[in-house]
Short mmCIF file of C-alpha atoms and ligand atoms in Angstrom, two decimals:
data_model
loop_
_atom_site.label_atom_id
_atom_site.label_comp_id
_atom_site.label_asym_id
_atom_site.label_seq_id
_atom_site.Cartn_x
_atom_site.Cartn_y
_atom_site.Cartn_z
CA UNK V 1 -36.68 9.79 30.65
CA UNK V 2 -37.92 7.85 27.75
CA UNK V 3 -39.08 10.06 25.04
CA UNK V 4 -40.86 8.97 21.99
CA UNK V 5 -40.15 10.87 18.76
CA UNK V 6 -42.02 10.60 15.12
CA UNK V 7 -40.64 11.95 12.19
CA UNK V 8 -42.38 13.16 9.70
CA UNK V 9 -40.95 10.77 6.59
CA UNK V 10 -41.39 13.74 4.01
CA UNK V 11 -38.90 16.01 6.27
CA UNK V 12 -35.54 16.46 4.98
CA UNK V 13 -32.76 14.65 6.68
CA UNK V 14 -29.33 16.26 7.54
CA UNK V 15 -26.35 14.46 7.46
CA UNK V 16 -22.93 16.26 7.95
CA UNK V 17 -19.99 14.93 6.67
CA UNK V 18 -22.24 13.20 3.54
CA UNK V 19 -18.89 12.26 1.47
CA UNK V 20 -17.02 10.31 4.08
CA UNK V 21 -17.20 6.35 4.38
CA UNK V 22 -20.09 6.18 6.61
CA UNK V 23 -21.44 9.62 5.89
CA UNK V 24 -21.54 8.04 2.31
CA UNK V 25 -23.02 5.11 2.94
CA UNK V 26 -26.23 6.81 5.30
CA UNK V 27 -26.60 9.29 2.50
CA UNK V 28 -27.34 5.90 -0.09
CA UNK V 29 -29.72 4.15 2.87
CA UNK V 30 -31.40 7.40 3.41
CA UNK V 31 -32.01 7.82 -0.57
CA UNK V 32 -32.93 4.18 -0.80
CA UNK V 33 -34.82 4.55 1.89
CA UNK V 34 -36.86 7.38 -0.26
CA UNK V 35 -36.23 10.08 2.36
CA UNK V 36 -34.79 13.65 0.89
CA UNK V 37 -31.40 14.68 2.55
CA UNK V 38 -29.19 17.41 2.84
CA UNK V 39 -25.91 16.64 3.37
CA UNK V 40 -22.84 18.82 3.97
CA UNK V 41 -19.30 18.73 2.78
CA UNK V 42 -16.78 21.38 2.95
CA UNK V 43 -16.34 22.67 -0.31
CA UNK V 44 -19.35 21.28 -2.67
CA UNK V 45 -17.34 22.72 -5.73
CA UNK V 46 -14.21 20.62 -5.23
CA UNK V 47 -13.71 18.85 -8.56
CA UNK V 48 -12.95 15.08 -7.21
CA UNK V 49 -13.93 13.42 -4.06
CA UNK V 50 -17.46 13.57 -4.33
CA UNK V 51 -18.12 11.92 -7.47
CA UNK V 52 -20.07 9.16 -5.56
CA UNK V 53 -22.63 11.92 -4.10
CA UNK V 54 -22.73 13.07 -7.58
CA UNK V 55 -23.88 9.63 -8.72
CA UNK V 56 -26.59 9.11 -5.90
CA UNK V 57 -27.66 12.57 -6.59
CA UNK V 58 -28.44 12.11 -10.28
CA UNK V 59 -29.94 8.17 -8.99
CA UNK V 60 -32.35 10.05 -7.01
CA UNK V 61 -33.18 12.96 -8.66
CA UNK V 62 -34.18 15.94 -6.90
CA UNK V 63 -33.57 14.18 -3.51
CA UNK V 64 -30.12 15.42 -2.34
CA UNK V 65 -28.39 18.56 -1.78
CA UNK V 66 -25.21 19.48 -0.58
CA UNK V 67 -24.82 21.83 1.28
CA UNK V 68 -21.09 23.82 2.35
CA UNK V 69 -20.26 23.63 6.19
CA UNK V 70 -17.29 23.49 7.88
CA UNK V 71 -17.25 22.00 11.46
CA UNK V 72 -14.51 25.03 12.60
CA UNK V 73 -17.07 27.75 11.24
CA UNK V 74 -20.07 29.08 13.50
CA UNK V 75 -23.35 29.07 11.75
CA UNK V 76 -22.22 26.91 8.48
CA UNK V 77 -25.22 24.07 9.40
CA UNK V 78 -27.82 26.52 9.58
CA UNK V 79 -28.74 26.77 6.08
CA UNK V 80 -28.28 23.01 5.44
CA UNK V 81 -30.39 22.21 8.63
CA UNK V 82 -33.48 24.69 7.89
CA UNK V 83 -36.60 22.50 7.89
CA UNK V 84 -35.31 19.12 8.86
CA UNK V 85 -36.65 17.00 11.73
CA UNK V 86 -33.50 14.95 12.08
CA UNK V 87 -30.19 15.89 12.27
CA UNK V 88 -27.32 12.61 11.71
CA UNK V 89 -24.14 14.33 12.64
CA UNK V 90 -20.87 11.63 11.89
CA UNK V 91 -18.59 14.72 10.66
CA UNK V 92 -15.30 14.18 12.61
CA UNK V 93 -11.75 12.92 11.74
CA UNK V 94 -10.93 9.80 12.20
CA UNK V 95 -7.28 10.06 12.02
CA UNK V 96 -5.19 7.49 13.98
CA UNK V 97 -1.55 8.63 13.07
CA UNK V 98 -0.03 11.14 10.34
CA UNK V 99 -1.01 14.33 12.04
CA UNK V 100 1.66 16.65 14.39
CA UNK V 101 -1.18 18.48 17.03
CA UNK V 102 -4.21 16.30 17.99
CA UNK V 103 -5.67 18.97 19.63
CA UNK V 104 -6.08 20.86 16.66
CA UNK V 105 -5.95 17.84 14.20
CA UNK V 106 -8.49 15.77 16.24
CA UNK V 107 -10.09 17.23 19.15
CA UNK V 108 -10.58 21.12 18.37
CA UNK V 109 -13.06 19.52 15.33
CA UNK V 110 -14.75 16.97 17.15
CA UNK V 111 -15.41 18.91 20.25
CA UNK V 112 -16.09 22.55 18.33
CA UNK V 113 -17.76 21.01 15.80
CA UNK V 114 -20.49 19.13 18.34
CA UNK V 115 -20.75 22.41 19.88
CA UNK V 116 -21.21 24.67 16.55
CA UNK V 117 -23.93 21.68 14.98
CA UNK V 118 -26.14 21.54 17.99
CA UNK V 119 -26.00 25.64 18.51
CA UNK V 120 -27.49 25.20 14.99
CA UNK V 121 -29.95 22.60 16.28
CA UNK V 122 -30.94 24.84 19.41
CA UNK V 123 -31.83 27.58 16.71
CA UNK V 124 -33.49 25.25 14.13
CA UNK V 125 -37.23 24.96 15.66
CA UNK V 126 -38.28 21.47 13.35
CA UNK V 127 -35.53 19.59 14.52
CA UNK V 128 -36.76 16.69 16.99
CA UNK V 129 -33.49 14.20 16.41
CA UNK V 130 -29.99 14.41 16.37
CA UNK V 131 -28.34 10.77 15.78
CA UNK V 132 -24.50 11.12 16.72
CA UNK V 133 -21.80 8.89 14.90
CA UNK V 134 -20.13 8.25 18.37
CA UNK V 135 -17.80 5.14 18.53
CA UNK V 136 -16.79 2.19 20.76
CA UNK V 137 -13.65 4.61 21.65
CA UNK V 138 -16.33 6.69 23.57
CA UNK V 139 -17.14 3.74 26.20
CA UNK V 140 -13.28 2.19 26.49
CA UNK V 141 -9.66 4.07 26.54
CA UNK V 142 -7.59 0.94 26.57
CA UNK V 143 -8.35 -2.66 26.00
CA UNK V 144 -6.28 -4.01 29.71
CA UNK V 145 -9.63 -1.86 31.09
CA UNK V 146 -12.27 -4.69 30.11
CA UNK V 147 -10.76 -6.23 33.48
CA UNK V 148 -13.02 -3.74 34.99
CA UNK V 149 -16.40 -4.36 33.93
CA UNK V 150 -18.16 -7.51 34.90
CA UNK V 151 -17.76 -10.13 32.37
CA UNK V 152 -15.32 -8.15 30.14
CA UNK V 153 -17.85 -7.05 28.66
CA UNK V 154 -18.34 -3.24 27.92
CA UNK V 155 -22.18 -1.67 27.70
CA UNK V 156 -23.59 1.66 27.13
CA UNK V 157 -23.59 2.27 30.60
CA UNK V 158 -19.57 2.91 30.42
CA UNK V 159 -17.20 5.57 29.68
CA UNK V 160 -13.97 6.21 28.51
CA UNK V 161 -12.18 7.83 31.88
CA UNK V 162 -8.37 7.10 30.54
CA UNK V 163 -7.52 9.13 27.17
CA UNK V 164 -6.48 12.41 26.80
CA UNK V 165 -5.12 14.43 23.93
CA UNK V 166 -1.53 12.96 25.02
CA UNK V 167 -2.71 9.30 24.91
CA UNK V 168 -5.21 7.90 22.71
CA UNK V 169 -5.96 11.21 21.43
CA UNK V 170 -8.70 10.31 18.95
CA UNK V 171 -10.79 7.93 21.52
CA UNK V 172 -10.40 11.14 23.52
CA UNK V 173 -11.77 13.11 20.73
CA UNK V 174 -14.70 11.20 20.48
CA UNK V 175 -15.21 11.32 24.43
CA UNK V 176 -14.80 14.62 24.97
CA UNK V 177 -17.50 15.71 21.28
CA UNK V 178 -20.02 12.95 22.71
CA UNK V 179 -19.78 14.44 26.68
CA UNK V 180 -20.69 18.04 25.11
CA UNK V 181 -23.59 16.56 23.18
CA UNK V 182 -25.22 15.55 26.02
CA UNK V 183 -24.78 18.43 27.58
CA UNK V 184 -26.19 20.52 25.09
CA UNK V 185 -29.31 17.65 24.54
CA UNK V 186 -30.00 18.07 28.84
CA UNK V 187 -29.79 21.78 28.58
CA UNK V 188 -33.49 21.54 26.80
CA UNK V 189 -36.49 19.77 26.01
CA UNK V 190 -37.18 20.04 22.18
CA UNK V 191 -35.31 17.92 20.47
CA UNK V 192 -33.83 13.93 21.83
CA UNK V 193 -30.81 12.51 21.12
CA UNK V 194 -29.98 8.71 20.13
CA UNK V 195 -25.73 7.98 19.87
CA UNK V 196 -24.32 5.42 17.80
CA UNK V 197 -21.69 3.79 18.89
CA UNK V 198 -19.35 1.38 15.98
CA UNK V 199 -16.28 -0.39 16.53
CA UNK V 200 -13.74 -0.12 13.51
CA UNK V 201 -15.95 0.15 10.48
CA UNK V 202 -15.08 -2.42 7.80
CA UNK V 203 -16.35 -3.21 4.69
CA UNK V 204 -16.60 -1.97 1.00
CA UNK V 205 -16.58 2.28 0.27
CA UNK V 206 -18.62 4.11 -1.64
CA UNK V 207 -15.71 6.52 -2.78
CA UNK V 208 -11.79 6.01 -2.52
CA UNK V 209 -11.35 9.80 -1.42
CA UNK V 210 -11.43 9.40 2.47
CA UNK V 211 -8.90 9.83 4.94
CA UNK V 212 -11.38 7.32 7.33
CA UNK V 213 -8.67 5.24 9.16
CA UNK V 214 -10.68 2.25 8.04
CA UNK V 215 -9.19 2.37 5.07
CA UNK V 216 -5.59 2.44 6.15
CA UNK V 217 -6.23 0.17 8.62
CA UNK V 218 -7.45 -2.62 5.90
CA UNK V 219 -4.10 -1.57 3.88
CA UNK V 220 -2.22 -3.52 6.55
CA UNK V 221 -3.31 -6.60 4.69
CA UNK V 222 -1.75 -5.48 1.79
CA UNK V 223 1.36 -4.07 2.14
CA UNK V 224 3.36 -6.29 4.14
CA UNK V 225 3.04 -4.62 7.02
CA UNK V 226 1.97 -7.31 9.12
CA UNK V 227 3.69 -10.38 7.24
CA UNK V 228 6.72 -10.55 10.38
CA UNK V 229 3.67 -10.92 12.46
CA UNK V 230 0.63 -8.88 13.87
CA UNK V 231 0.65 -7.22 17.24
CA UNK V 232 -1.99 -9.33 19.28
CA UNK V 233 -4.58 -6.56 19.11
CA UNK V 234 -8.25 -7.35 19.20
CA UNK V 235 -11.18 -4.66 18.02
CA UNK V 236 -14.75 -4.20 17.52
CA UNK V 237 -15.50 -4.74 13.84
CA UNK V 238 -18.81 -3.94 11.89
CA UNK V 239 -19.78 -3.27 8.50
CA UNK V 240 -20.47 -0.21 7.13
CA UNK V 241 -23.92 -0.94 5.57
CA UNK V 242 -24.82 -2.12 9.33
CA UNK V 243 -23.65 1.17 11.13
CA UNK V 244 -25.52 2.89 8.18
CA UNK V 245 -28.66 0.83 8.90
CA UNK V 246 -27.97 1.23 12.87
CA UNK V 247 -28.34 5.20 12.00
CA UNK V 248 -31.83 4.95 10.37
CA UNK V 249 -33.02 2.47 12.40
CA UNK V 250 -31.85 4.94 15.06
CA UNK V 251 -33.53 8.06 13.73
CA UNK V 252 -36.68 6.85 12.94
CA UNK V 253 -37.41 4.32 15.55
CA UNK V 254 -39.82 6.69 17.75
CA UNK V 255 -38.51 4.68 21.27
CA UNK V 256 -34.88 4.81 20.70
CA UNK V 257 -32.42 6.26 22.95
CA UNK V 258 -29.44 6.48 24.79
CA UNK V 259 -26.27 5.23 23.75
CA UNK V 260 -25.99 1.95 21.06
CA UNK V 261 -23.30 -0.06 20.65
CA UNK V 262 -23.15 -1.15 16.99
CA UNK V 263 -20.76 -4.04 16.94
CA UNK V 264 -20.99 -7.10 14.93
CA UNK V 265 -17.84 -8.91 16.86
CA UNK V 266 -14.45 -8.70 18.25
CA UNK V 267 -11.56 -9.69 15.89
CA UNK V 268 -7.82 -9.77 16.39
CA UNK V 269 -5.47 -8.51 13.19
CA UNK V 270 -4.21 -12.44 13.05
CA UNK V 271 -8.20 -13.57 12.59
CA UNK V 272 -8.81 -10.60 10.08
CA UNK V 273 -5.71 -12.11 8.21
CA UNK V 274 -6.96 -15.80 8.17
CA UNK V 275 -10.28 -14.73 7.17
CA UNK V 276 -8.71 -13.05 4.20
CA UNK V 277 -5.88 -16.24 3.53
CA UNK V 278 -9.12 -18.06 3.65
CA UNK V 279 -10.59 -16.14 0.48
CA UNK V 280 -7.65 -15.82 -1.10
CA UNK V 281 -4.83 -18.27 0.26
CA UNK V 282 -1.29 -17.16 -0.25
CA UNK V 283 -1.46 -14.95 -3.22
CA UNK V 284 -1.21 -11.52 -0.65
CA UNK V 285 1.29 -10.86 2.40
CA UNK V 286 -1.56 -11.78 5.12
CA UNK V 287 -0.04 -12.30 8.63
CA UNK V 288 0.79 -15.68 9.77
CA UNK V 289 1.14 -15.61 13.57
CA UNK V 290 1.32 -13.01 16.02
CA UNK V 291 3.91 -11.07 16.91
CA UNK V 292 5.65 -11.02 20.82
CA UNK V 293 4.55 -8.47 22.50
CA UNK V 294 8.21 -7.40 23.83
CA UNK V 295 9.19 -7.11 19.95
CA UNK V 296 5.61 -5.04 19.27
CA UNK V 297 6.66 -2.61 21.98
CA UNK V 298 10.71 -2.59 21.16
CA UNK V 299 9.62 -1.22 17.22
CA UNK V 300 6.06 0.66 18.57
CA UNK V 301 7.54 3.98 18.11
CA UNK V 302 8.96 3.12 14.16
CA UNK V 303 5.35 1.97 13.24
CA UNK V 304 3.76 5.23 14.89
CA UNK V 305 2.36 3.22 18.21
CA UNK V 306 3.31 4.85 21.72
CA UNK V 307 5.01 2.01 24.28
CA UNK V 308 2.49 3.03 26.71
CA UNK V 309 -0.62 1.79 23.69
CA UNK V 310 1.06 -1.41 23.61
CA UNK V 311 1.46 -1.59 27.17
CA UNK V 312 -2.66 -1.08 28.06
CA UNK V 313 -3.57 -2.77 24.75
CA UNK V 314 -1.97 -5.39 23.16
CA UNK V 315 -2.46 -9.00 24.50
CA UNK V 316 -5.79 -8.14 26.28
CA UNK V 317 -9.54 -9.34 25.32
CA UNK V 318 -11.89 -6.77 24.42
CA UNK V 319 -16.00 -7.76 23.89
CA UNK V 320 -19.23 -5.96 23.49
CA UNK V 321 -22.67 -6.51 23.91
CA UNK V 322 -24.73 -5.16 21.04
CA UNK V 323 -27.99 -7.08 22.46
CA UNK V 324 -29.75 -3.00 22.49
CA UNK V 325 -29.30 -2.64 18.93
CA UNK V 326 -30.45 -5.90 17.85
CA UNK V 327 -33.27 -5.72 20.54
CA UNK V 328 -34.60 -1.91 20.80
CA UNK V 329 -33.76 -1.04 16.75
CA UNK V 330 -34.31 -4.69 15.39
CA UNK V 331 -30.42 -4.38 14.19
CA UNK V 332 -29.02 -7.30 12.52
CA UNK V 333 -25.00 -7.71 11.50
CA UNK V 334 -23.78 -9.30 8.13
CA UNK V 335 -21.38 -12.02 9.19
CA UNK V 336 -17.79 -10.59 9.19
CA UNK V 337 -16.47 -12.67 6.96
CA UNK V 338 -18.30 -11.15 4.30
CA UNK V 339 -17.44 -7.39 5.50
CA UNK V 340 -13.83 -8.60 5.21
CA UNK V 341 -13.67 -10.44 2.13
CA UNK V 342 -15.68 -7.58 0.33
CA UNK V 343 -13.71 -5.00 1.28
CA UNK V 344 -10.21 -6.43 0.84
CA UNK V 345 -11.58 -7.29 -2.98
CA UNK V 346 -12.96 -3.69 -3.69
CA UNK V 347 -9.25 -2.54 -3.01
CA UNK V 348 -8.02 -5.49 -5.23
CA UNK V 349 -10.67 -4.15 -8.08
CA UNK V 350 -9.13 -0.83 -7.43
CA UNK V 351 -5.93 -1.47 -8.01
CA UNK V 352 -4.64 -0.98 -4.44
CA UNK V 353 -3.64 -4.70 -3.73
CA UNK V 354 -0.04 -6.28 -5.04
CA UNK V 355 0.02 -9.37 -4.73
CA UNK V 356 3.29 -11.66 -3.55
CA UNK V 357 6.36 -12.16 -5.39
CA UNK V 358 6.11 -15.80 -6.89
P1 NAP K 1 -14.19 9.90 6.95
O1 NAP K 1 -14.46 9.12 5.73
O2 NAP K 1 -12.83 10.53 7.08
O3 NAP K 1 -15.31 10.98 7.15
C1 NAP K 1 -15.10 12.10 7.95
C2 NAP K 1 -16.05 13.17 7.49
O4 NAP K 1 -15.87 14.29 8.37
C3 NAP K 1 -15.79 13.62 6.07
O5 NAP K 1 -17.02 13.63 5.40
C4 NAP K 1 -15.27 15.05 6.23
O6 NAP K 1 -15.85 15.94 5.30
C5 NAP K 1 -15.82 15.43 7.58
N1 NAP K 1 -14.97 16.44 8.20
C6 NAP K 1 -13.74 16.31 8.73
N2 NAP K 1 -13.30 17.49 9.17
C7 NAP K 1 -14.28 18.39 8.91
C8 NAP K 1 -14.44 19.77 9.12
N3 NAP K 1 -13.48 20.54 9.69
N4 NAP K 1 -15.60 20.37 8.72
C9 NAP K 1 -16.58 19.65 8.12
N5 NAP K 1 -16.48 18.33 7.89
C10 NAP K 1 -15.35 17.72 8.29
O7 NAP K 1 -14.35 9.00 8.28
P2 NAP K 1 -15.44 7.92 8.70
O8 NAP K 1 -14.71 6.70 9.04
O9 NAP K 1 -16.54 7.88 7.73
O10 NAP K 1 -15.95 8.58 10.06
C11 NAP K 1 -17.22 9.23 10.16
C12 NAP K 1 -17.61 9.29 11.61
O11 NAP K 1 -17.70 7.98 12.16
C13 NAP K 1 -16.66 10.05 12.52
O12 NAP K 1 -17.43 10.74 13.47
C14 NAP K 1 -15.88 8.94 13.19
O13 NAP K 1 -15.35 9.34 14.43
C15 NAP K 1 -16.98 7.91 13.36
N6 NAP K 1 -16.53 6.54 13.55
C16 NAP K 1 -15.80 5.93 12.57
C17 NAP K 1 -15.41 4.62 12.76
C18 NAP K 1 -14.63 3.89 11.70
O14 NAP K 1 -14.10 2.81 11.99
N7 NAP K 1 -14.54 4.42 10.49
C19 NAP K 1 -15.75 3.94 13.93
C20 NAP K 1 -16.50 4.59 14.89
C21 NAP K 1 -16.89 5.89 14.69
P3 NAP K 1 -15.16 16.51 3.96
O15 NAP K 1 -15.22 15.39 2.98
O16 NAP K 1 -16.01 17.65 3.56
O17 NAP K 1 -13.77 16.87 4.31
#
């Protein structure tokens, strides 16, 4: 069924997780956008880490609160969410290594946290839209399976059958929250649900404070990580302003549903590199070829990679067709280059970036 859902522009939108790198950045569309929004953090008093909110807050007077909720603790989104018609939920982690128990480090938040935000929703009678921050990881486990989909070429129409909390535990995450959510959305008829659905989200943050693996992942580039030579891994990659815009476009297009890919293009870590040599030719340890695979998979377990990742996902194609966003929400994508560039040179204005020994 294809519902069609207004919302009422005056209506305060929720977003949970408003601090993090793409919380951030919907909170600033939203604002610009001259909706009011409440947006939830875990502890609104903390003294550093939500300095950026701060800033958008006093550029928009009057416009956005914060709200505290924790994902872990029943109830916390029903204050927040009194009196909104839509409901953006992206709070998750997106951790990809550094934690000992991904069921409690990833997958008890995700999946709890789904649950506990759309018991609020089921209680909150104005609601009409909840946009989940889903991801690519949702529809895939491992890149060897685009040798089962026609083309290559994963759609909404697939899942991710393949990752559990043992392997690929944060794709798993996201599976598992995204599954519940529709549950929950069948289980009635008040409010519809639209899912958004990024590859890894590039491009330049709003605050420094988040543990988004976007950010480590883009500190690769800069810390010689990759100079011996990049594993021969190809991702989705999108900008951050465009996932941002894919959420509004999302919430307040009254036709949209289902599940939307929002992917500008498929890179490999060797293409992000000569992008960035491009910009900025030799001055930074950018990779220079790629890596064998039999030498990725003899040090996998050194640079926090499983043999069994490499295995099912370096050395195989991965692709996916955005044509829904840029045909049902009139999505368009900023050329990667830019999203690249821009990013790597917000880290060198922040000091994060040494450059080569001459
Ligand atoms: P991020 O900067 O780390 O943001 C995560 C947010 O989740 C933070 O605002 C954090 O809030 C909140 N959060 C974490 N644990 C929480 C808890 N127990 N209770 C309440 N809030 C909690 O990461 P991001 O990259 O922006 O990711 C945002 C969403 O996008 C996630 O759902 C992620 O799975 C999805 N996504 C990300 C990418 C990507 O490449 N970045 C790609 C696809 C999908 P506090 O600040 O209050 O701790």
């Amino acid at each position: 069924m294809t519902s069609s859902t207004a919302i009422n522009p005056e209506a305060p939108v929720l977003v949970t997780g408003a601090s993090g790198y793409i919380g951030s950045w919907i909170v600033r569309s939203l604002l610009e956008a001259g909706r009011t929004v409440h947006g939830t953090v875990r502890n609104p008093q903390k003294a550093s880490g939500l300095e950026h909110l701060h800033k958008l807050s006093d550029d928009h007077p009057g416009r956005l609160t914060l709200f505290k909720a924790d994902l872990l603790d029943p109830g916390s989104f029903d204050e927040a969410m009194a009196g909104c018609e839509l409901v953006m939920h992206t709070a998750s982690p997106f951790l990809l290594t550094g934690f000992k128990d991904a069921q409690e480090a990833l997958v008890r938040p995700a999946l709890e946290g789904t649950r506990n935000v759309l018991d609020s929703v089921n209680r909150t009678p104005s609601v009409k839209r909840v946009v989940l921050t889903s991801s690519v990881v949702a529809i895939y486990g491992d890149n060897c399976e685009s040798r089962n989909v026609p083309g290559g070429v994963f759609t909404g129409e697939h899942w991710n059958t393949t990752s559990s909390v043992e392997h690929q535990p944060y794709p798993y995450s996201k599976t598992v929250a995204e599954q519940e959510a529709w549950r929950y959305q069948k289980a009635q008829d008040r409010w519809d649900m639209v899912t958004i659905h990024p590859g890894l989200v590039l491009g330049p943050a709003l605050t420094s404070a988040s543990d988004s693996a976007s950010l480590s992942t883009m500190k690769q580039f800069t810390d010689g990580t990759l100079l011996a030579g990049a594993p021969d891994l190809t991702m989705g990659v999108v900008d951050v302003r465009d996932v941002a815009d894919a959420h509004l476009r999302a919430g307040f297009t009254p036709e949209a549903h289902g599940r939307y890919i929002a992917n500008a293009d498929s890179l490999t870590l060797l293409q992000i590199g000569k992008i960035l040599r491009r910009r900025y030719g030799q001055l930074y340890p950018f990779p220079r070829m790629t890596a064998p695979k039999v030498v990725i998979k003899a040090v996998a377990p050194v640079v926090g990679l499983t043999r069994k990742f490499v295995d099912l996902n370096v050395g195989y194609p991965l692709a996916f067709d955005n044509s829904r966003s840029r045909d049902e929400l009139g999505l368009t994508y900023r050329p990667l280059e830019q999203t690249i560039t821009e990013h790597f040179q917000q880290m060198i204005d922040d000091g994060l970036v040494r450059r080569m020994p001459v």
